[in-house]
GROMACS .gro file of C-alpha atoms in nm:
model
  325
    1MET     CA    1  11.756   8.465  12.596
    2ASN     CA    2  11.826   8.104  12.695
    3ASP     CA    3  12.155   8.126  12.503
    4VAL     CA    4  12.245   8.453  12.677
    5ALA     CA    5  12.166   8.301  13.017
    6ARG     CA    6  12.380   7.993  12.938
    7VAL     CA    7  12.682   8.194  12.818
    8ALA     CA    8  12.656   8.443  13.105
    9GLY     CA    9  12.605   8.168  13.364
   10VAL     CA   10  12.293   8.327  13.512
   11ALA     CA   11  11.925   8.240  13.539
   12LEU     CA   12  11.691   8.314  13.249
   13LYS     CA   13  11.485   8.539  13.477
   14THR     CA   14  11.794   8.751  13.545
   15VAL     CA   15  11.848   8.801  13.172
   16SER     CA   16  11.482   8.897  13.134
   17ARG     CA   17  11.512   9.154  13.410
   18TYR     CA   18  11.829   9.297  13.252
   19VAL     CA   19  11.686   9.338  12.900
   20ASN     CA   20  11.371   9.497  13.045
   21GLY     CA   21  11.579   9.770  13.205
   22GLU     CA   22  11.576   9.667  13.570
   23THR     CA   23  11.879   9.804  13.756
   24ASN     CA   24  11.880   9.606  14.082
   25ILE     CA   25  12.105   9.334  13.936
   26ASN     CA   26  12.445   9.232  14.071
   27PRO     CA   27  12.701   9.439  13.873
   28GLN     CA   28  12.916   9.136  13.791
   29MET     CA   29  12.612   8.947  13.661
   30ALA     CA   30  12.506   9.252  13.458
   31GLU     CA   31  12.852   9.272  13.301
   32ARG     CA   32  12.846   8.902  13.207
   33ILE     CA   33  12.499   8.941  13.055
   34ARG     CA   34  12.612   9.248  12.857
   35ASP     CA   35  12.918   9.063  12.723
   36ALA     CA   36  12.705   8.760  12.628
   37ILE     CA   37  12.456   8.981  12.445
   38THR     CA   38  12.741   9.143  12.251
   39SER     CA   39  12.911   8.816  12.158
   40LEU     CA   40  12.587   8.644  12.055
   41GLY     CA   41  12.437   8.943  11.870
   42TYR     CA   42  12.117   8.911  12.072
   43ARG     CA   43  11.829   9.154  12.009
   44ARG     CA   44  11.495   9.161  12.181
   45ASN     CA   45  11.198   9.050  11.970
   46LEU     CA   46  10.957   9.327  12.057
   47ALA     CA   47  10.693   9.190  11.820
   48ALA     CA   48  10.690   8.865  12.017
   49ALA     CA   49  10.704   9.047  12.349
   50SER     CA   50  10.405   9.261  12.256
   51ILE     CA   51  10.167   8.962  12.261
   52ARG     CA   52  10.235   8.898  12.628
   53PRO     CA   53   9.977   9.041  12.871
   54GLY     CA   54  10.069   9.391  12.982
   55ARG     CA   55  10.337   9.435  12.715
   56THR     CA   56  10.323   9.664  12.412
   57SER     CA   57  10.519   9.708  12.091
   58ARG     CA   58  10.605  10.072  12.173
   59VAL     CA   59  10.526  10.146  11.807
   60ILE     CA   60  10.263  10.383  11.665
   61GLY     CA   61  10.152  10.363  11.302
   62LEU     CA   62  10.090  10.672  11.089
   63VAL     CA   63   9.924  10.651  10.746
   64ILE     CA   64   9.921  10.976  10.550
   65GLY     CA   65   9.820  11.072  10.198
   66ASP     CA   66  10.153  11.147  10.030
   67LEU     CA   67  10.487  11.182  10.206
   68SER     CA   68  10.626  11.392   9.919
   69ASN     CA   69  10.372  11.666  10.000
   70PRO     CA   70  10.527  11.909  10.252
   71TYR     CA   71  10.190  11.928  10.428
   72TYR     CA   72  10.201  11.560  10.520
   73SER     CA   73  10.572  11.550  10.593
   74THR     CA   74  10.517  11.832  10.844
   75ILE     CA   75  10.243  11.628  11.010
   76ALA     CA   76  10.469  11.321  11.023
   77ARG     CA   77  10.756  11.515  11.176
   78ALA     CA   78  10.532  11.668  11.442
   79VAL     CA   79  10.383  11.330  11.536
   80GLU     CA   80  10.729  11.175  11.551
   81SER     CA   81  10.862  11.447  11.782
   82VAL     CA   82  10.589  11.376  12.038
   83VAL     CA   83  10.588  10.997  12.030
   84ASP     CA   84  10.968  10.979  12.033
   85ALA     CA   85  10.976  11.188  12.351
   86HIS     CA   86  10.754  10.921  12.510
   87GLY     CA   87  10.974  10.632  12.401
   88PHE     CA   88  10.768  10.518  12.102
   89LEU     CA   89  10.883  10.443  11.749
   90LEU     CA   90  10.676  10.589  11.463
   91THR     CA   91  10.617  10.385  11.149
   92THR     CA   92  10.496  10.605  10.862
   93ALA     CA   93  10.346  10.503  10.527
   94SER     CA   94  10.166  10.677  10.240
   95SER     CA   95   9.831  10.560  10.107
   96ASP     CA   96   9.867  10.771   9.789
   97GLU     CA   97   9.493  10.843   9.841
   98ASN     CA   98   9.420  10.486   9.732
   99GLY     CA   99   9.162  10.305   9.946
  100ASP     CA  100   9.290   9.953   9.876
  101ARG     CA  101   9.648  10.051   9.957
  102HIS     CA  102   9.530  10.230  10.272
  103ASP     CA  103   9.350   9.914  10.387
  104ARG     CA  104   9.656   9.697  10.324
  105LEU     CA  105   9.873   9.936  10.525
  106VAL     CA  106   9.627   9.941  10.815
  107ASP     CA  107   9.610   9.560  10.817
  108ARG     CA  108   9.988   9.531  10.807
  109LEU     CA  109  10.036   9.777  11.092
  110MET     CA  110   9.776   9.596  11.300
  111GLU     CA  111   9.953   9.266  11.228
  112GLN     CA  112  10.268   9.432  11.364
  113ARG     CA  113  10.064   9.500  11.678
  114VAL     CA  114  10.116   9.876  11.684
  115ASP     CA  115   9.988  10.039  12.002
  116ALA     CA  116   9.786  10.305  11.816
  117LEU     CA  117   9.703  10.424  11.467
  118ILE     CA  118   9.701  10.783  11.342
  119ILE     CA  119   9.529  10.794  11.004
  120VAL     CA  120   9.464  11.043  10.725
  121PRO     CA  121   9.164  10.875  10.556
  122PRO     CA  122   9.210  10.840  10.178
  123LYS     CA  123   8.984  11.024   9.937
  124ASN     CA  124   8.894  10.694   9.767
  125VAL     CA  125   8.764  10.475  10.050
  126ALA     CA  126   8.759  10.098   9.991
  127ARG     CA  127   8.611   9.985  10.323
  128THR     CA  128   8.472  10.160  10.627
  129TRP     CA  129   8.618  10.118  10.972
  130ASP     CA  130   8.323   9.915  11.095
  131GLN     CA  131   8.434   9.652  10.843
  132VAL     CA  132   8.779   9.620  10.999
  133PRO     CA  133   8.802   9.300  11.208
  134PRO     CA  134   8.853   9.376  11.579
  135PRO     CA  135   9.041   9.437  11.791
  136VAL     CA  136   9.138   9.779  11.653
  137PRO     CA  137   9.403   9.968  11.854
  138PRO     CA  138   9.340  10.326  11.967
  139LEU     CA  139   9.267  10.530  11.657
  140VAL     CA  140   9.304  10.901  11.583
  141LEU     CA  141   9.192  11.052  11.252
  142ILE     CA  142   9.377  11.357  11.130
  143ASP     CA  143   9.291  11.613  10.861
  144ARG     CA  144   8.966  11.434  10.769
  145PRO     CA  145   8.690  11.235  10.941
  146ALA     CA  146   8.593  10.888  10.819
  147PRO     CA  147   8.266  10.691  10.803
  148GLY     CA  148   8.193  10.396  11.027
  149VAL     CA  149   8.419  10.476  11.321
  150ARG     CA  150   8.407  10.638  11.663
  151ALA     CA  151   8.747  10.797  11.706
  152ASP     CA  152   8.919  11.118  11.804
  153VAL     CA  153   8.948  11.353  11.506
  154VAL     CA  154   9.182  11.650  11.454
  155LEU     CA  155   9.076  11.896  11.183
  156ALA     CA  156   9.144  12.250  11.066
  157ASP     CA  157   8.865  12.503  11.015
  158ASN     CA  158   8.869  12.451  10.638
  159ALA     CA  159   8.537  12.618  10.563
  160GLY     CA  160   8.617  12.921  10.779
  161GLY     CA  161   8.958  12.967  10.621
  162ALA     CA  162   8.819  12.942  10.268
  163PHE     CA  163   8.543  13.190  10.355
  164ALA     CA  164   8.801  13.442  10.481
  165ALA     CA  165   9.020  13.404  10.171
  166THR     CA  166   8.735  13.439   9.923
  167GLN     CA  167   8.587  13.730  10.117
  168GLU     CA  168   8.923  13.911  10.101
  169LEU     CA  169   8.950  13.864   9.723
  170LEU     CA  170   8.597  14.001   9.680
  171ALA     CA  171   8.676  14.294   9.910
  172GLN     CA  172   8.970  14.383   9.685
  173GLY     CA  173   8.729  14.431   9.395
  174SER     CA  174   8.729  14.092   9.225
  175GLU     CA  175   8.391  13.978   9.096
  176ARG     CA  176   8.468  13.640   8.937
  177VAL     CA  177   8.674  13.438   9.185
  178ALA     CA  178   8.774  13.093   9.061
  179PHE     CA  179   8.808  12.790   9.287
  180VAL     CA  180   9.108  12.576   9.188
  181GLY     CA  181   9.150  12.257   9.388
  182ASP     CA  182   9.137  11.879   9.406
  183ALA     CA  183   8.838  11.644   9.402
  184LEU     CA  184   8.544  11.735   9.624
  185THR     CA  185   8.534  11.374   9.744
  186ILE     CA  186   8.822  11.481   9.970
  187TYR     CA  187   8.675  11.614  10.293
  188THR     CA  188   8.909  11.914  10.314
  189MET     CA  189   8.832  12.014   9.955
  190SER     CA  190   8.459  11.980  10.012
  191GLU     CA  191   8.480  12.200  10.323
  192ARG     CA  192   8.693  12.462  10.147
  193HIS     CA  193   8.451  12.464   9.856
  194ARG     CA  194   8.165  12.512  10.104
  195GLY     CA  195   8.344  12.811  10.258
  196TYR     CA  196   8.413  12.955   9.912
  197LEU     CA  197   8.046  12.929   9.811
  198SER     CA  198   7.935  13.076  10.142
  199ALA     CA  199   8.154  13.383  10.089
  200LEU     CA  200   8.018  13.432   9.737
  201GLU     CA  201   7.661  13.404   9.862
  202HIS     CA  202   7.729  13.637  10.153
  203ALA     CA  203   7.864  13.904   9.913
  204GLY     CA  204   7.607  13.846   9.640
  205ALA     CA  205   7.892  13.770   9.400
  206VAL     CA  206   7.897  13.569   9.081
  207HIS     CA  207   7.874  13.193   9.126
  208ALA     CA  208   7.927  12.993   8.808
  209ASP     CA  209   8.012  12.626   8.765
  210ALA     CA  210   8.273  12.731   8.507
  211LEU     CA  211   8.469  12.900   8.786
  212VAL     CA  212   8.498  12.580   8.995
  213HIS     CA  213   8.784  12.349   8.900
  214THR     CA  214   8.839  12.030   9.099
  215ARG     CA  215   9.090  11.841   8.885
  216ALA     CA  216   9.405  12.009   9.014
  217HIS     CA  217   9.560  11.687   9.147
  218SER     CA  218   9.913  11.824   9.090
  219LEU     CA  219  10.080  12.163   9.048
  220GLU     CA  220  10.100  12.093   8.673
  221ASP     CA  221   9.723  12.040   8.663
  222ALA     CA  222   9.671  12.365   8.853
  223ALA     CA  223   9.906  12.556   8.622
  224ALA     CA  224   9.714  12.434   8.317
  225ILE     CA  225   9.378  12.531   8.471
  226VAL     CA  226   9.496  12.879   8.571
  227THR     CA  227   9.656  12.932   8.230
  228THR     CA  228   9.321  12.860   8.064
  229LEU     CA  229   9.135  13.088   8.305
  230LEU     CA  230   9.370  13.377   8.230
  231GLU     CA  231   9.374  13.321   7.856
  232ASN     CA  232   8.995  13.317   7.822
  233GLY     CA  233   8.945  13.592   8.080
  234SER     CA  234   8.679  13.401   8.271
  235ALA     CA  235   8.824  13.471   8.619
  236ASP     CA  236   8.962  13.787   8.774
  237ALA     CA  237   9.094  13.622   9.091
  238ILE     CA  238   9.203  13.277   9.207
  239PHE     CA  239   9.135  13.096   9.532
  240ALA     CA  240   9.383  12.805   9.527
  241ALA     CA  241   9.243  12.543   9.761
  242ASN     CA  242   9.575  12.379   9.856
  243ASN     CA  243   9.947  12.450   9.840
  244ARG     CA  244  10.003  12.266   9.512
  245ALA     CA  245   9.725  12.463   9.345
  246ALA     CA  246   9.881  12.788   9.467
  247ILE     CA  247  10.225  12.688   9.333
  248GLY     CA  248  10.065  12.591   9.002
  249ALA     CA  249   9.898  12.932   8.982
  250VAL     CA  250  10.231  13.107   9.039
  251LEU     CA  251  10.388  12.897   8.762
  252ALA     CA  252  10.107  12.997   8.525
  253PHE     CA  253  10.154  13.366   8.615
  254ARG     CA  254  10.525  13.343   8.542
  255THR     CA  255  10.474  13.163   8.211
  256LEU     CA  256  10.213  13.411   8.087
  257GLY     CA  257  10.386  13.718   8.227
  258ARG     CA  258  10.069  13.843   8.393
  259ARG     CA  259   9.867  13.765   8.702
  260VAL     CA  260   9.540  13.812   8.887
  261PRO     CA  261   9.483  13.835   9.264
  262LEU     CA  262   9.559  13.504   9.437
  263ILE     CA  263   9.514  13.355   9.783
  264GLY     CA  264   9.610  12.995   9.856
  265PHE     CA  265   9.514  12.751  10.130
  266ASP     CA  266   9.812  12.605  10.322
  267ASP     CA  267  10.135  12.795  10.357
  268PHE     CA  268  10.451  12.677  10.183
  269GLU     CA  269  10.819  12.769  10.212
  270ALA     CA  270  10.849  12.961   9.886
  271ALA     CA  271  10.531  13.167   9.940
  272PRO     CA  272  10.715  13.474  10.081
  273LEU     CA  273  10.994  13.451   9.823
  274VAL     CA  274  10.808  13.522   9.498
  275THR     CA  275  10.691  13.864   9.381
  276PRO     CA  276  10.437  13.946   9.498
  277ALA     CA  277  10.459  13.714   9.797
  278VAL     CA  278  10.172  13.466   9.808
  279SER     CA  279   9.892  13.533  10.055
  280VAL     CA  280   9.764  13.219  10.223
  281VAL     CA  281   9.523  13.068  10.468
  282SER     CA  282   9.761  12.915  10.717
  283GLN     CA  283   9.675  12.622  10.937
  284ASP     CA  284   9.907  12.508  11.213
  285VAL     CA  285   9.994  12.173  11.059
  286ALA     CA  286  10.255  12.095  11.323
  287LEU     CA  287  10.000  12.158  11.598
  288MET     CA  288   9.762  11.922  11.420
  289GLY     CA  289  10.027  11.648  11.426
  290ARG     CA  290  10.121  11.710  11.788
  291THR     CA  291   9.755  11.710  11.897
  292ALA     CA  292   9.691  11.379  11.719
  293ALA     CA  293  10.000  11.223  11.880
  294GLU     CA  294   9.900  11.339  12.228
  295LEU     CA  295   9.549  11.200  12.182
  296ALA     CA  296   9.690  10.864  12.071
  297LEU     CA  297   9.926  10.847  12.369
  298SER     CA  298   9.642  10.935  12.604
  299ARG     CA  299   9.432  10.649  12.465
  300ILE     CA  300   9.726  10.410  12.502
  301ASP     CA  301   9.751  10.516  12.866
  302GLY     CA  302   9.389  10.412  12.921
  303ASP     CA  303   9.178  10.723  12.851
  304SER     CA  304   8.832  10.582  12.778
  305SER     CA  305   8.638  10.908  12.754
  306GLU     CA  306   8.408  10.979  12.460
  307PRO     CA  307   8.591  11.056  12.132
  308THR     CA  308   8.613  11.424  12.048
  309VAL     CA  309   8.655  11.639  11.737
  310HIS     CA  310   8.930  11.900  11.771
  311THR     CA  311   8.892  12.182  11.515
  312LEU     CA  312   9.197  12.407  11.496
  313ASP     CA  313   9.173  12.770  11.388
  314THR     CA  314   9.320  12.896  11.060
  315ARG     CA  315   9.481  13.234  10.995
  316LEU     CA  316   9.470  13.455  10.686
  317ILE     CA  317   9.819  13.588  10.606
  318LEU     CA  318   9.815  13.872  10.352
  319ARG     CA  319  10.146  13.926  10.171
  320GLY     CA  320  10.041  14.114   9.858
  321SER     CA  321   9.924  13.858   9.602
  322GLU     CA  322   9.560  13.934   9.694
  323LEU     CA  323   9.601  14.280   9.540
  324ARG     CA  324   9.552  14.371   9.174
  325ALA     CA  325   9.865  14.417   8.965
   0.00000   0.00000   0.00000
């Protein structure tokens, strides 16, 4: 800025006012400053500016599980749309569900002095939030809660959605409904499993450990599990506890040339395009992202009220796959 002031022939304070967007500057001075900035290739150092009292980085950090998963990319896009409209830049990174990586990303974002953090806690936690050295910027947890922290949390009604899906499969005449999902150490999986068990208990239906499969980390894993279930005849319906498990089930159906009733949790683009179209428990993922972003912005603006848990409703969308062939 000293160089810009020297080349433009104005005071340093005038340059500071110009780069901070003040408009009550002599037009000729403003033109000289603009030309000096162009010729010198000057850019503001927002990271340095953010350490000054009353200044911020205008950056929000988002750590999600896996950016390649459409679920998380939808969240990221929704958060970005809100923060961008308020003049903030969003920095997004994936923890890959690894606790150590998650902690490194959080530390790096805090070192960059982000104004707030929006976090999907990893399934494999390395440290709790009460172990993070202060100060911690405003924090919003999305999709899952986390131990050791008082923060706003945005969740879906995972247990209620799973209950509705399992209940529908039982109502269609299935007696042995399999649960196909990821590890129960993941909060969402644990809640969906709880809803699944509750529906079985409510209906007096068969509950067997052999029907619960929690190693479907990928669609290939899910396809292999469903293939085995169909080949040994141990299940007459599938509750797929996330979108990848549902896609894996459809792949298994296509490979074997036969199917059983299926309902998945989380909608996905191809769900209406297969035959029969895949019935799902739909959660408003974009609303989840927007809600988290609005909470973060509110905290940045000084909201000091008690943290709250926002649980968003889910919706059962029946398209035909819940029916017997």
